[in-house]
Coordinates of C-alpha atoms in Angstrom, one line a residue:
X22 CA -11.7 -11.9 0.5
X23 CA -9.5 -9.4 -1.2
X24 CA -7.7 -7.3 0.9
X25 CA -4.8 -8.7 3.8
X26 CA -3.5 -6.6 5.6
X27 CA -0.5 -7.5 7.6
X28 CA -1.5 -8.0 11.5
X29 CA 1.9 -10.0 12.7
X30 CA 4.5 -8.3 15.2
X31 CA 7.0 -6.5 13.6
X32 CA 9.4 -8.6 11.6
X33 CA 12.9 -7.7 10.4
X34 CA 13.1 -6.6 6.2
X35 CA 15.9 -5.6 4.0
X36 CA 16.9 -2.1 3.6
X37 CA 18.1 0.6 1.3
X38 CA 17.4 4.7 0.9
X39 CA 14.8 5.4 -2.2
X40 CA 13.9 9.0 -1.7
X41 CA 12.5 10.0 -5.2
X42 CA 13.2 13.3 -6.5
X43 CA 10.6 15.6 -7.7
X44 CA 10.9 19.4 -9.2
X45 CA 9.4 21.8 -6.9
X46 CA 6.1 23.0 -7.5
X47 CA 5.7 26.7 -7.2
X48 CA 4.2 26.7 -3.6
X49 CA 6.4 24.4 -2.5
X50 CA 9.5 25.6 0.0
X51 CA 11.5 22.5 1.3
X52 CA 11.4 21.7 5.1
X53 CA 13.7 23.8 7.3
X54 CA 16.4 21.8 9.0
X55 CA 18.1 23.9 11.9
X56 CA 20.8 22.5 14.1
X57 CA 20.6 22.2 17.8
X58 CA 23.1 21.0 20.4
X59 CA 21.7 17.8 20.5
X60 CA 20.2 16.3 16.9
X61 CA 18.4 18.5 14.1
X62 CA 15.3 19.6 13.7
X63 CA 14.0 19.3 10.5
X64 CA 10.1 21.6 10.3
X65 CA 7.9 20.7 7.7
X66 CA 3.9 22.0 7.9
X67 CA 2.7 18.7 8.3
X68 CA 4.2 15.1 8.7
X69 CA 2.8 12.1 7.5
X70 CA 4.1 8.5 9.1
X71 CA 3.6 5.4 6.4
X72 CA 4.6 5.6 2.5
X73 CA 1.5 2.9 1.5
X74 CA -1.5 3.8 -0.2
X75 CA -3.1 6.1 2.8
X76 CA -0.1 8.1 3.5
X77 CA 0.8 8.9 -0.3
X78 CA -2.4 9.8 -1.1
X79 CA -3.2 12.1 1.6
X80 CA 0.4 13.6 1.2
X81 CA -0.1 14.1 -2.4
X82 CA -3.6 15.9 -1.6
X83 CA -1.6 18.0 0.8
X84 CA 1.2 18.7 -1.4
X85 CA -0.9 19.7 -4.5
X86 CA -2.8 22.1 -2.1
X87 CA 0.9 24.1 -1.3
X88 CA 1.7 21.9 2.1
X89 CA 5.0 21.3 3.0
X90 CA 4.7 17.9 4.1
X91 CA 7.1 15.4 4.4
X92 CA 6.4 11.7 4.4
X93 CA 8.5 8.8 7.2
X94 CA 8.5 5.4 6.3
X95 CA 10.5 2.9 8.2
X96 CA 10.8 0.7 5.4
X97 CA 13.7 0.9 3.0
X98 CA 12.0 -0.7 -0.1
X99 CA 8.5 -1.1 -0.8
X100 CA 7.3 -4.3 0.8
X101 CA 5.4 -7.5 -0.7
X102 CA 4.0 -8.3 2.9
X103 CA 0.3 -6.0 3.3
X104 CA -1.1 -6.2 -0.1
X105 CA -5.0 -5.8 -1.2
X106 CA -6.1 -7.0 -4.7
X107 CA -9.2 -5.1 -5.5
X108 CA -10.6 -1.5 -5.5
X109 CA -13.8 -0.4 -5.4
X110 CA -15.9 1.7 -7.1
X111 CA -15.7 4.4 -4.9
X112 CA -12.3 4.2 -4.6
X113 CA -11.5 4.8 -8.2
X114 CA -14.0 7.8 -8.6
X115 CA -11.7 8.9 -5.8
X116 CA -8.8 8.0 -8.1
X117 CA -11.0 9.1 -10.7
X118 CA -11.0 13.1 -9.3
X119 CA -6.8 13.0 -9.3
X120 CA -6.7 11.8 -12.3
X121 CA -5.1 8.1 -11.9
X122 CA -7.9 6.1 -12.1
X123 CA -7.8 5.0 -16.5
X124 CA -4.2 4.4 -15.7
X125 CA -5.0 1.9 -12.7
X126 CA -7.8 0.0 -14.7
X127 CA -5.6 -0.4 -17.4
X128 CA -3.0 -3.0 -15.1
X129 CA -6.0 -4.7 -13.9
X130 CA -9.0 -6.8 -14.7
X131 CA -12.7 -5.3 -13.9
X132 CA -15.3 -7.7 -12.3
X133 CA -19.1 -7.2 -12.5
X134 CA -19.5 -9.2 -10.0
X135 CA -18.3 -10.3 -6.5
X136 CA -18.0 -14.0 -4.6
X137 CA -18.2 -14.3 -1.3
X138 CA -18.6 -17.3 1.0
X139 CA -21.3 -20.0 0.6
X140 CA -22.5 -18.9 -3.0
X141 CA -22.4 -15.2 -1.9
X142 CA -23.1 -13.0 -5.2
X143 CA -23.0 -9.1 -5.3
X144 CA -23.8 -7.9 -9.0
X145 CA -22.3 -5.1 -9.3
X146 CA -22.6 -4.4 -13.1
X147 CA -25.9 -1.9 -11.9
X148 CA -24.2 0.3 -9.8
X149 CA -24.9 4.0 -10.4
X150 CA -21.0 4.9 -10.9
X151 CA -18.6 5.0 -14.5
X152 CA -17.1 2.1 -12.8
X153 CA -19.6 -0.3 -11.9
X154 CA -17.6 -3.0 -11.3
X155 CA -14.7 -4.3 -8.5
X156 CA -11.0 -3.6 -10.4
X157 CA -9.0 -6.9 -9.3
X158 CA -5.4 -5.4 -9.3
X159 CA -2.7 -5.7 -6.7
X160 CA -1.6 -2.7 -4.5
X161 CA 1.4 -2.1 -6.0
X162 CA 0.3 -0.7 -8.9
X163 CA -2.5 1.6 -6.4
X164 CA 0.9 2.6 -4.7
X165 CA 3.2 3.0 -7.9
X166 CA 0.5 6.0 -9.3
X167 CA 0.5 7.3 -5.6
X168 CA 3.9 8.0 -4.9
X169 CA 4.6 9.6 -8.2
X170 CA 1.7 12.1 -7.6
X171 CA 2.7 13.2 -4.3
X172 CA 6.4 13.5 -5.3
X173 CA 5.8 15.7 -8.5
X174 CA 3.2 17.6 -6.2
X175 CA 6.0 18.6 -3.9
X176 CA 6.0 15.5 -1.2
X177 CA 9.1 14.6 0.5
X178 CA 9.8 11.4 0.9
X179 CA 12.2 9.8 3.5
X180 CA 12.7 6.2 3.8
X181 CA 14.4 3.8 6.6
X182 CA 13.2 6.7 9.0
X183 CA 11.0 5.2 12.0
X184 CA 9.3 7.7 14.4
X185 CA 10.5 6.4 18.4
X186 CA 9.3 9.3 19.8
X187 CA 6.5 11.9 20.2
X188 CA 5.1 14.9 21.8
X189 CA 2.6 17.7 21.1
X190 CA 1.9 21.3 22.3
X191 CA -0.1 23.9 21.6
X192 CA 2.2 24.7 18.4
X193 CA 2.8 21.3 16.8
X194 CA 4.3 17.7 17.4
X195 CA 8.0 17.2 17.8
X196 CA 8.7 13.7 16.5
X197 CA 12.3 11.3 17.2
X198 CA 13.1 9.7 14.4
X199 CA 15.7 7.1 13.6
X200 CA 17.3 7.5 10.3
X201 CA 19.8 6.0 8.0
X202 CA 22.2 9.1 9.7
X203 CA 21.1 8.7 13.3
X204 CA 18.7 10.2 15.4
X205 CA 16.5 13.4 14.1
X206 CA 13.9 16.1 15.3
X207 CA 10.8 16.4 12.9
X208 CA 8.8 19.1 13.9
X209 CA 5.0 20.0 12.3
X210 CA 1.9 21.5 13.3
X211 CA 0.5 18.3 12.4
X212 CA 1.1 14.7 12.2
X213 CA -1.1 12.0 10.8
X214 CA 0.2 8.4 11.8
X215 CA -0.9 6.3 8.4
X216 CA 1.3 3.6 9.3
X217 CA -0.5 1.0 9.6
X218 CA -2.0 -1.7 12.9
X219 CA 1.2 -1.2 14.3
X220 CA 0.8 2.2 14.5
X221 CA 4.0 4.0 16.3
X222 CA 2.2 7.0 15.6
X223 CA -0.8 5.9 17.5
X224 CA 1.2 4.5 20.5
X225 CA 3.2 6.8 21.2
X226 CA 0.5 9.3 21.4
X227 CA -1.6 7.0 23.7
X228 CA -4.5 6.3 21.7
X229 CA -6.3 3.1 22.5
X230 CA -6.6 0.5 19.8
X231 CA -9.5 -2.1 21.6
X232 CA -11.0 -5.2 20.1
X233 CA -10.7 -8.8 19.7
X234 CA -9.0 -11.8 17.0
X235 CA -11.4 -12.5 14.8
X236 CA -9.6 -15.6 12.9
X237 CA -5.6 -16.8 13.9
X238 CA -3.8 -19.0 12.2
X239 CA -4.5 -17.9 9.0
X240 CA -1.9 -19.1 5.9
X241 CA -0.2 -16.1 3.5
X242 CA 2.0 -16.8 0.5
X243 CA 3.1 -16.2 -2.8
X244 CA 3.0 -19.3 -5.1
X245 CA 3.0 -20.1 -8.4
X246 CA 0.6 -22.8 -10.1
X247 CA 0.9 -25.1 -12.6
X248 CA -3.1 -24.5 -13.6
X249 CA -4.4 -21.7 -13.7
X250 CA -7.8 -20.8 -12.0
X251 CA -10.7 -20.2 -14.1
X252 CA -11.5 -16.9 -12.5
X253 CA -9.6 -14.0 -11.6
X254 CA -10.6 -14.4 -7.5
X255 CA -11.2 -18.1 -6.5
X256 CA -12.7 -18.6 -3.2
X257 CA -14.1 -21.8 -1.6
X258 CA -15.0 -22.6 1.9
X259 CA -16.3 -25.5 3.3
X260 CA -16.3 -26.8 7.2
X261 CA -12.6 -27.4 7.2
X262 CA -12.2 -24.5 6.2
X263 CA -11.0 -21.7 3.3
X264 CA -8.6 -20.7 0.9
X265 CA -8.8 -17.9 -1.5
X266 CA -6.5 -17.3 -4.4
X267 CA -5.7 -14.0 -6.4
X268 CA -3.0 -13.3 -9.1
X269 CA -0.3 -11.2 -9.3
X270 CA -0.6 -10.5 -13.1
X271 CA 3.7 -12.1 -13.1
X272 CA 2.4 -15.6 -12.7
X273 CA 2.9 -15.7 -9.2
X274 CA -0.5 -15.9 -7.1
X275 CA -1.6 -15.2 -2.9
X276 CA -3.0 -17.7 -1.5
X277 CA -4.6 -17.0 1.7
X278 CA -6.2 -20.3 4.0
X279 CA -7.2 -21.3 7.0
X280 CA -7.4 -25.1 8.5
X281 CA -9.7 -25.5 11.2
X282 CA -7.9 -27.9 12.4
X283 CA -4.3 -27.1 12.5
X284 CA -4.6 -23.9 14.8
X285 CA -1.0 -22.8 15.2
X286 CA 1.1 -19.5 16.9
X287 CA 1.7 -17.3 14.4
X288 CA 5.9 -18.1 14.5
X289 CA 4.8 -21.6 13.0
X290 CA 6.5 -22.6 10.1
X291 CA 4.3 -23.0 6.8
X292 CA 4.7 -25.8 4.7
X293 CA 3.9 -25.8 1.1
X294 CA 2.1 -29.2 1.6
X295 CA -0.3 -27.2 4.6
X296 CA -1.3 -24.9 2.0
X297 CA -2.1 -27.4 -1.3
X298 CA -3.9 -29.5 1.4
X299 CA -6.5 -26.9 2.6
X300 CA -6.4 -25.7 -1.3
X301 CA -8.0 -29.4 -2.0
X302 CA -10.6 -29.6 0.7
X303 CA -11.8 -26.2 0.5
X304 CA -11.8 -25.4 -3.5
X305 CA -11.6 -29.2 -4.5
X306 CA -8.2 -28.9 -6.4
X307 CA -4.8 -27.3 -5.7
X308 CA -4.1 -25.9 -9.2
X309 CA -0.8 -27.4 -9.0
X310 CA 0.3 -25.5 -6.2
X311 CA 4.4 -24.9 -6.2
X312 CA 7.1 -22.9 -5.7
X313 CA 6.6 -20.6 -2.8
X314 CA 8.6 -17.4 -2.9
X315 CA 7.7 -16.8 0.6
X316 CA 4.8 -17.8 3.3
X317 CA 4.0 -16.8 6.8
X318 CA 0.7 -17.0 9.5
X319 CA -0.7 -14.4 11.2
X320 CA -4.2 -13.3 12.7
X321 CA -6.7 -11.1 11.9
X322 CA -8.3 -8.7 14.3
X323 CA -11.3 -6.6 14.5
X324 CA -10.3 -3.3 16.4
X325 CA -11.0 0.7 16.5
X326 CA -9.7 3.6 17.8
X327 CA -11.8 5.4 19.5
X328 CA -10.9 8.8 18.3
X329 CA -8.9 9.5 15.3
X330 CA -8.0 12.7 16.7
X331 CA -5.9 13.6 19.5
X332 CA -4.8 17.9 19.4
X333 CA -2.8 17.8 17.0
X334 CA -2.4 14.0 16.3
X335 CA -4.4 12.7 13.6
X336 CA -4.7 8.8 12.5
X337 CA -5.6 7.4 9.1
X338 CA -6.1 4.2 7.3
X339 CA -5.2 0.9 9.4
X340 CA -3.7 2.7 12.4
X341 CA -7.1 3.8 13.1
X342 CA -9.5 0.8 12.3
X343 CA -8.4 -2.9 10.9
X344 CA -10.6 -6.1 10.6
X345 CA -10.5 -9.2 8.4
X346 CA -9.7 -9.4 4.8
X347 CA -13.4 -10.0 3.8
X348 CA -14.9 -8.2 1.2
X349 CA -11.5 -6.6 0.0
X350 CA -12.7 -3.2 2.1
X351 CA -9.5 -2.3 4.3
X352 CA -7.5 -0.1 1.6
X353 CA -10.4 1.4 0.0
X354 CA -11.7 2.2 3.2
X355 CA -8.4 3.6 4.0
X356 CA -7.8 5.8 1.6
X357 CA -11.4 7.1 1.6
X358 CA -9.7 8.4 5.2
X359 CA -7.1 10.1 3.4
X360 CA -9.5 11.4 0.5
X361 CA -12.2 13.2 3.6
X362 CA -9.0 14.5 5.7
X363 CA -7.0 15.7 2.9
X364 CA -8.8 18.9 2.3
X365 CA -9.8 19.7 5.5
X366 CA -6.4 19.4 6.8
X367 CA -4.9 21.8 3.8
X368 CA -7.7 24.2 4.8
X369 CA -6.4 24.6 8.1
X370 CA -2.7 24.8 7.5
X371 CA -3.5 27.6 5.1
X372 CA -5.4 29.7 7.5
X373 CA -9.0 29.1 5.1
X374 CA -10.8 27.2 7.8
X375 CA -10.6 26.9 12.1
X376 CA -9.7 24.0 13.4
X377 CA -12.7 22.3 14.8
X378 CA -12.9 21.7 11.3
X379 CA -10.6 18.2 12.0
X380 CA -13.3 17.4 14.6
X381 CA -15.4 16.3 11.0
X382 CA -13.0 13.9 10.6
X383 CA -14.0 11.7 13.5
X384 CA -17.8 12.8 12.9
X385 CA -17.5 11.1 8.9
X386 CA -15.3 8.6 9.2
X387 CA -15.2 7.2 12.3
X388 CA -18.9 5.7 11.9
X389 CA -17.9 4.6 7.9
X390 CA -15.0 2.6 9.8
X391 CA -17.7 0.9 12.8
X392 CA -19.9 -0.4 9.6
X393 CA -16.5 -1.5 7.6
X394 CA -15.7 -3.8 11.0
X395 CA -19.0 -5.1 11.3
X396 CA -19.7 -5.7 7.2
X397 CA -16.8 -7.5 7.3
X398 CA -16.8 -9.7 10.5
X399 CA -20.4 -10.6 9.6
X400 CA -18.2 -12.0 6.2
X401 CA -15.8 -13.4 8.0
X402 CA -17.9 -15.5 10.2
X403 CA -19.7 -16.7 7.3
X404 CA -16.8 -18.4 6.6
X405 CA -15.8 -20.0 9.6
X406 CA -19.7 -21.4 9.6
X407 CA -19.5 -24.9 11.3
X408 CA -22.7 -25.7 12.2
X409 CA -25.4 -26.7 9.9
X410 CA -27.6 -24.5 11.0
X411 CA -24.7 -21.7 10.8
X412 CA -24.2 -22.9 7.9
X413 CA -28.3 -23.2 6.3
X414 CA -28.4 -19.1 7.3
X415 CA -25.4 -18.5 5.3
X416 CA -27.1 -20.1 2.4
X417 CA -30.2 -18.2 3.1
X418 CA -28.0 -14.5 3.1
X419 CA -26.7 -15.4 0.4
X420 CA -30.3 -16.3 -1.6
X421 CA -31.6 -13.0 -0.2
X422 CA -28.6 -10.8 -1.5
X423 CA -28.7 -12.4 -5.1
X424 CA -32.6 -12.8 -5.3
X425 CA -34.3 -9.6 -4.0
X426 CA -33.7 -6.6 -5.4
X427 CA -33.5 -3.9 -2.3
X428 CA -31.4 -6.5 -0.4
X429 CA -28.7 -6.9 -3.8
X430 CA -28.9 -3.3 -4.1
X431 CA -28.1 -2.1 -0.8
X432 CA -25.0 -5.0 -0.8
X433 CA -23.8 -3.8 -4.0
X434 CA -23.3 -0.2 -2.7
X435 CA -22.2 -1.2 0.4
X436 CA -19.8 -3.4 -1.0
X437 CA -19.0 -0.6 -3.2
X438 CA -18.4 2.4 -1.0
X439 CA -21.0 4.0 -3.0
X440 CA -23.6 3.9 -0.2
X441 CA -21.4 6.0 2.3
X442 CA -23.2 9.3 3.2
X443 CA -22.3 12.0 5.7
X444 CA -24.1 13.7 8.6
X445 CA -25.4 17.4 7.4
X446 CA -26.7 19.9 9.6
X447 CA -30.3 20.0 11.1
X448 CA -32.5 22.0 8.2
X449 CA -30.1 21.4 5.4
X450 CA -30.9 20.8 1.4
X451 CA -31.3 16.9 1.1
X452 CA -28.3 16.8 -0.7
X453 CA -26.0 18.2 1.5
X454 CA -23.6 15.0 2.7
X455 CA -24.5 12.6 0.2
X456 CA -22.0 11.5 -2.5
X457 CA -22.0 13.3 -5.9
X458 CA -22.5 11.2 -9.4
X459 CA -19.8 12.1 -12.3
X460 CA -22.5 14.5 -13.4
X461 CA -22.0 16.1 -17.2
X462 CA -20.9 19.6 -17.2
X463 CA -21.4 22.2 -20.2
X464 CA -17.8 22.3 -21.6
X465 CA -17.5 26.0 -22.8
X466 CA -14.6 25.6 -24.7
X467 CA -11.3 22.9 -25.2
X468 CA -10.3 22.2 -22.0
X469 CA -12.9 22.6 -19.7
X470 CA -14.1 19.8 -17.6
X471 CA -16.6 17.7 -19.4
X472 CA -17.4 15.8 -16.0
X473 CA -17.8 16.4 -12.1
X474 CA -15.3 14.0 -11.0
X475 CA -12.4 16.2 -13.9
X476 CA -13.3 19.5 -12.4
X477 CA -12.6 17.7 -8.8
X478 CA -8.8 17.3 -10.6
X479 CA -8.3 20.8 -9.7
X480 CA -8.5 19.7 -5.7
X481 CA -11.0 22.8 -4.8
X482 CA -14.3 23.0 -4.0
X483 CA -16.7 23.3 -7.3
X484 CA -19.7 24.9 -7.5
X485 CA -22.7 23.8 -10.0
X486 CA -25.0 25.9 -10.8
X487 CA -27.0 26.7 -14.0
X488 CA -27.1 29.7 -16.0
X489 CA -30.7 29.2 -16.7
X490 CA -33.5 29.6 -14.1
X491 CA -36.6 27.4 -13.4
X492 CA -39.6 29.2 -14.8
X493 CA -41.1 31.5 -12.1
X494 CA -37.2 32.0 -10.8
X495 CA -36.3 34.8 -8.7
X496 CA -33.0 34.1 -11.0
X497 CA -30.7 35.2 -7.8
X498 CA -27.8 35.7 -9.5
X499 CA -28.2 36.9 -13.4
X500 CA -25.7 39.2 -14.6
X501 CA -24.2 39.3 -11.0
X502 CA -23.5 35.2 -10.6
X503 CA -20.0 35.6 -11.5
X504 CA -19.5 38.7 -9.1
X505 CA -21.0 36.5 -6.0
X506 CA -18.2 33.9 -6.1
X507 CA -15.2 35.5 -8.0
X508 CA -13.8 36.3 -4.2
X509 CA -13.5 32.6 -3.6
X510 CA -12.2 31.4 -7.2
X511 CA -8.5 30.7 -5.7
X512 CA -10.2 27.7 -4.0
X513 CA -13.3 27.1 -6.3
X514 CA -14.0 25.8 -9.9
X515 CA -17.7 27.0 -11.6
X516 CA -19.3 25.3 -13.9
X517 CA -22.9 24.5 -14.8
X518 CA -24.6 21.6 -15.7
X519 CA -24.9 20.3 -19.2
X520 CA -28.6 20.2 -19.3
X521 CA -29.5 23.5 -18.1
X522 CA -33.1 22.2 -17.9
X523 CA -32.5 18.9 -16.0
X524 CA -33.3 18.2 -12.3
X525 CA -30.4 21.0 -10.9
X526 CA -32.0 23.7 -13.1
X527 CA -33.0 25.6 -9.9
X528 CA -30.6 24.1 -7.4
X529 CA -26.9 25.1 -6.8
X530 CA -24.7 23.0 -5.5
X531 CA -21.4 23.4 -3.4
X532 CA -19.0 19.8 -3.8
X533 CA -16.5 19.2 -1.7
X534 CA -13.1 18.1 -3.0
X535 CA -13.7 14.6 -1.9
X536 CA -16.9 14.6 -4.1
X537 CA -19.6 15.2 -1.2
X538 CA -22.2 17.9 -1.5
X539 CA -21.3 20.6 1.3
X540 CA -24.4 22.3 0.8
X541 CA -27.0 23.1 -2.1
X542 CA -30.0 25.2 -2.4
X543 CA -32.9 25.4 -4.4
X544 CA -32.9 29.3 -6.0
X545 CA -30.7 30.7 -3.1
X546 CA -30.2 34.6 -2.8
X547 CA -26.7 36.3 -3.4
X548 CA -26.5 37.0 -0.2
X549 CA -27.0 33.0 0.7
X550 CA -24.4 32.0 -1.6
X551 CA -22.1 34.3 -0.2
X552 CA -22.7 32.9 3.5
X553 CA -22.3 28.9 2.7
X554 CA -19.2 30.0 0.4
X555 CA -17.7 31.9 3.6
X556 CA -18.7 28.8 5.7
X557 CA -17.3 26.3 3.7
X558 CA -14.3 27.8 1.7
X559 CA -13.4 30.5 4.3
X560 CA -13.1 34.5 4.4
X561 CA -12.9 36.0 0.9
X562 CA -9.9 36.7 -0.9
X563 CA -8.5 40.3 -0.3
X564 CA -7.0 39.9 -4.1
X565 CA -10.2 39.5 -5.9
X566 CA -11.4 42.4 -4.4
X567 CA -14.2 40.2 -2.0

């Protein structure tokens, strides 16, 4: 249990304007304000609504791409309430391919290994990644590196401004928004709501959030100990119940619990005596528990939209899918969101790809976010094990994960996000879909990316392929390789693998920008490279003479 994401009604929180400035990059114009009779308009290409982790990192992908997006958050400060503690592997490849990821793991502590309930171990120390481990950090620092890449990509950020009204057309969405000033028009072609289980963005445009509490009653604060836990994430449950405890890094600590049996409305006070009690019957000892800085209960739900795509009306992140804190996979699985819609979204705006592209979205994600609600519920429940029966299966999931191999293995990736795969189209390469490894690249001189995941930094597509052919080769390209996809290198980075004679030697592959394979090929024909390249990165540039 790693990741809490704040479920509660809406609660009051102080307020004051932070709208970082940023030089503009070269594509970048600023939105258009015009003045109407009524309020102003202010036009921007697209709008995203929530300034947490989802919403910066998918406007920062925008931005860098030459978007003009603009960014509402009704917040005037950053908040303390919804913060996760851990990020996956996947996640920081992710980071990893924008360049943030070193910088995260350095405020953080890696663990090989992940505790869940009743003895629960997933080793993670085998995973097929540069990071194979679980970074235990909290989300302010995930958010810090965030904002400041989508403001120096061009982002515009606006705080204390919350969206109270919306309607779509044919051309865009026309959003009323409440501001520091009064009330204001935003108007885009698209908007993505990435604000969150209270989604005003998701209401307002009449999408249906179904599904069920999954635990109420549950106990959030920030405390400070006088002993410090042994391990970085302590977690004990027994039939009263559990607690979990993770550190800031500033000596102060969350503590999230839950008493079976003091089931209270959410408005309940907490008392600091509630929490060091269900601290000693579920991990034995309170640590000294003291000094709260603030606490609060809420529930946790399970629930899904059941399309995260309306026209024009795109949802992200929380305001799409939420479910319990187990497993620490609600942020990663969120930004993963914002990583798969990023690019497709940019290709749009810029004219490169139709728009049925956006129906992908739904396609990818929206099964990824089904299997996030049931991993974790099947975690959650776990926990809240009363019976001893309940309670000897737990025991016997938890031997199975640890003990054989398949079983650990499958865990650790999905744990990790690594596992996550994509539809491809009926006849396509094997490849096509599946996540890409960091694989090593020739480096033809300083500079050059040495590594998959460094050529992704760029935020196009990149195409592998090696300059050497398989014996027997019709060697498609030779002298002509170049020629086939110089129309397309606006929106593509080449480079060939470092061991020319390794298992790609004879297969090309086309990445996506989130690090998928889009397609690949064993030995294709010009002419085939030139079809998937018009397929995937659209119609060739005029300027390179395609």
């Amino acid at each position: 249990m790693t990741d809490q994401r704040d479920q509660r009604p809406e609660h009051q929180s102080e307020q004051r304007t932070e709208q970082p400035t940023a030089q503009p990059t070269a594509q970048r114009t600023e939105p258009t304000v015009t003045s109407a009779p009524t309020e102003p308009t202010v036009t921007s290409e697209v709008v995203v609504v929530g300034a947490g982790p989802t919403g910066l990192l998918l406007a920062g992908d925008l931005a860098a791409a030459g978007v003009q997006v603009t960014v509402l958050e009704k917040r005037g400060k950053e908040s303390n309430l919804t913060r996760a503690f851990a990020v996956h592997a996947r996640t920081l490849e992710q980071l990893d391919a924008r360049g943030l990821a070193d910088e995260l793991i350095a405020t953080g502590t890696p663990l090989s290994e992940l505790r869940f309930f009743g003895g629960l171990r997933v080793d993670l120390g085998k995973l097929p990644t540069r990071f194979p481990f679980v970074l235990a950090t909290p989300q302010t620092h995930t958010e810090r590196l965030l904002l400041e890449r989508a403001v120096k990509a061009g982002a515009v950020l606006l705080r204390e401004h919350r969206v109270t009204g919306l309607r779509q057309d044919g051309e865009g969405v026309t959003l009323t928004v409440s501001g520091p000033e009064g009330q204001v028009r935003h108007r885009a072609r698209y908007v993505v709501g990435a604000d969150g289980v209270h989604s005003a963005v998701r209401e307002l445009a009449g999408i249906p959030f179904p599904g069920e509490s999954v635990v109420s009653s549950v106990l959030l604060a920030d405390v400070r100990l006088e002993r410090a836990p042994q391990d970085v994430f302590t977690l004990g449950a027994t039939a009263d119940g559990f607690a979990f405890l993770a550190p800031f890094g500033d000596g102060w600590y969350r503590v999230v619990a839950w008493d079976r049996a003091r089931q209270l409305p959410d408005e309940a006070p907490v008392e600091l005596a509630e929490l060091a009690d269900i601290a000693r019957r579920t991990l034995g000892v309170d640590h000294g528990l003291r000094e709260a800085r603030w606490m609060s209960r809420f529930h946790s739900d399970e629930r899904q939209a059941p399309q995260y795509r309306d026209g024009r009306v795109l949802l992200a992140g929380d305001a799409a899918h939420c479910h319990s804190p187990a497993g620490g996979q609600g942020m990663n699985t969120s930004l993963q969101d914002a990583a798969n819609l990023g690019w497709k979204l940019a290709a749009v705006v810029r004219g490169r790809a139709p728009e049925t592209l956006l129906d992908s979205y739904q396609r990818e994600r929206h099964p990824v976010g089904r299997a996030v609600l049931r991993t974790s519920g099947a975690l959650i429940r776990l926990g809240l094990a009363r019976s001893s029966a309940a309670r000897a299966a737990r025991s016997l999931a938890s031997a199975l994960a640890g003990s054989v191999e398949p079983v650990a293995n499958r865990a650790a990736r999905t744990v990790s996000g690594l596992g996550i795969s994509y539809p491809a189209e009926p006849g396509a390469h094997p490849l096509a879909g599946r996540r890409m490894p960091d694989l090593r690249l020739a480096q033809d001189g300083p500079g050059q990316p040495g590594r998959l995941y460094e050529a992704l930094r760029a935020g196009h597509f990149v195409l592998v392929s090696s300059d050497e052919r398989a014996p027997g080769s019709r060697a498609p390209f030779g002298g002509l390789e170049a020629a086939a996809f110089e129309p397309w290198t606006d929106r593509l980075v080449h480079a060939a693998p470092a061991d020319p004679h390794g298992k790609l030697r004879s297969t090309v592959l086309l990445i996506r920008p989130d690090g998928y394979a889009a397609w690949a090929a064993a030995d294709p024909s010009r002419a085939e490279l030139r079809a998937a390249l018009t397929h995937w990165l659209g119609a060739p540039s005029a300027k390179a003479g395609g």
